[in-house]
Amino acid sequence: MLKIWKLQISLLGIFCAAILVEISIIPSLWAPLRVDFLIGLIIGQVIFIPFYQGFSFVVLASLMMEAFSGARIGLIPLLYVALYLATDLLKEVIYLENVYVQAVLGVLFYFVLAGSTAMITGTSFLGDMIVPLVAGMVLTGLVSPFMARLVGRLQTSYGLREL
Amino acid sequence: MGRHNNRVILLTCSAALILILLSTGQYGATSQGVGYIREGYHVFDKIISAPFVFVADIWSTYIGLVNTSRENRELRLRNDRLKVRSMILDELKSENRRLRAMLDFKEAHRELSLIPANLLSQDITLIFKTAIIDRGSKSGFHVDMPILSPDGVVGKVIAVSPHTSQILLITDPNSAIPAHIESTRVKGIIKGRGGNLLTLEYVRKAEDVKIGDSIVTSGLLNVFPSGLKIGTVVEVRRDVNQMFADIIVKPYVEMDKIEGIFGIAQDMEASD
């Protein structure tokens, strides 16, 4: 049991580092670009971690994200929890362990999150937002399988799963 | 003996004559023979010294190469140092320019009490446009504090902690600032669109709004002092079915490149 929480704390630590990359390093390279690292972690949680633990992780991680966003309180956790539940349902339908499926889900979820946020705030994707949106989708698609795999690797290194 | 003497005399005279002829003759004609001697000496010298020169060449080239390699390494190192120094100087120059602009801005707005701050990070989402700065309540920042840059209005503070503040940029879809057109004083509300542009809303179609008009804060609601530059009109659309004109404004501040910013202290806002 202790190992499981150690794993989750490690994942939260990794997510903190990912937040730093997301809000400081990536915008310093290209200000409008955002890459979502949490989507990959959510996919990894759904594949490798029991539901209740994954759920707690998603709630905690999305609450941490709130601190770095101008979104109304509760909006980001709401979206990510919905995403987690949707992924958990998809687990029964599609083979989530496949790297390509994870990449496609990364792209799709990024678009869904950006689209739903835009819809809630009444913003439309204008000309100058399309390019960063597409770039963000592609990069999130590339990063997601790595993040999902990271969850599995950590689980293995903590001895919670055999290779 | 007499015959022998005659021969000596004859030889001496002949030698003297030759010497006289040589000394009085033209240089080119007379030096030709000497030139052959020099040429001969040169060839001789070359043949004799060739092996020594060869060995000396190899030795000096080798030593030279070692030196060149060392020199090359040193020069490369020096070049790298100079490159880094040049880069630092460029950065210092750019920082100097930025600080000078901030200072000029502060000088030009003596009536406002400005607190400088720097940007730490940007919003984690694509849609919302907020940023975190390195000053918080301990530096006098508070919620609703207007944030400016030397180019114009940046936004306002929406949350503070002791050492950081979160600012809502004017491009955020939740941002709304009372503003007016500088030349005609036509009032409206500047709202963010999520991208890099703004809209000036609630301006009637009949109002005189042209492309290039400057938009400034109107000072209503007592959040932003009046007259602060916001942006310039880049597009005006008038739909017959709409009551208000659709006015697109480009902010003076490039939100992607914000560096040095100021917060306007509370005591000065009250004077607005």
Coordinates of C-alpha atoms in Angstrom, one line a residue, chain A residues 5 8 12 15 19 38 41-42 45 51-67 74-85:
Chain A
W5 CA 1.3 6.0 -2.6
Q8 CA 1.7 8.4 -6.8
L12 CA 3.0 14.1 -8.8
F15 CA 4.0 16.3 -13.0
I19 CA 4.1 22.0 -15.2
L38 CA -1.3 15.4 -18.0
L41 CA -0.3 10.6 -17.4
I42 CA -4.1 10.1 -17.3
Q45 CA -3.1 5.9 -14.9
F51 CA -9.4 3.5 -10.6
Y52 CA -9.6 5.1 -7.1
Q53 CA -5.9 5.9 -7.1
G54 CA -5.9 7.2 -10.6
F55 CA -8.9 9.4 -9.7
S56 CA -7.2 10.9 -6.7
F57 CA -4.1 11.6 -8.9
V58 CA -6.2 13.3 -11.6
V59 CA -8.0 15.5 -9.0
L60 CA -4.8 16.5 -7.3
A61 CA -2.9 17.2 -10.5
S62 CA -5.7 19.2 -12.0
L63 CA -6.1 21.2 -8.8
M64 CA -2.4 22.0 -9.0
M65 CA -2.9 23.2 -12.6
E66 CA -5.6 25.6 -11.4
A67 CA -2.9 27.6 -9.6
G74 CA -13.3 24.0 -10.7
L75 CA -13.2 24.2 -14.5
I76 CA -9.9 22.5 -15.0
P77 CA -10.5 19.6 -12.5
L78 CA -14.0 19.2 -14.0
L79 CA -12.6 18.8 -17.5
Y80 CA -9.7 16.4 -16.5
V81 CA -11.9 14.3 -14.3
A82 CA -14.4 14.0 -17.2
L83 CA -11.4 13.0 -19.4
Y84 CA -10.3 10.4 -16.9
L85 CA -13.8 8.9 -16.7

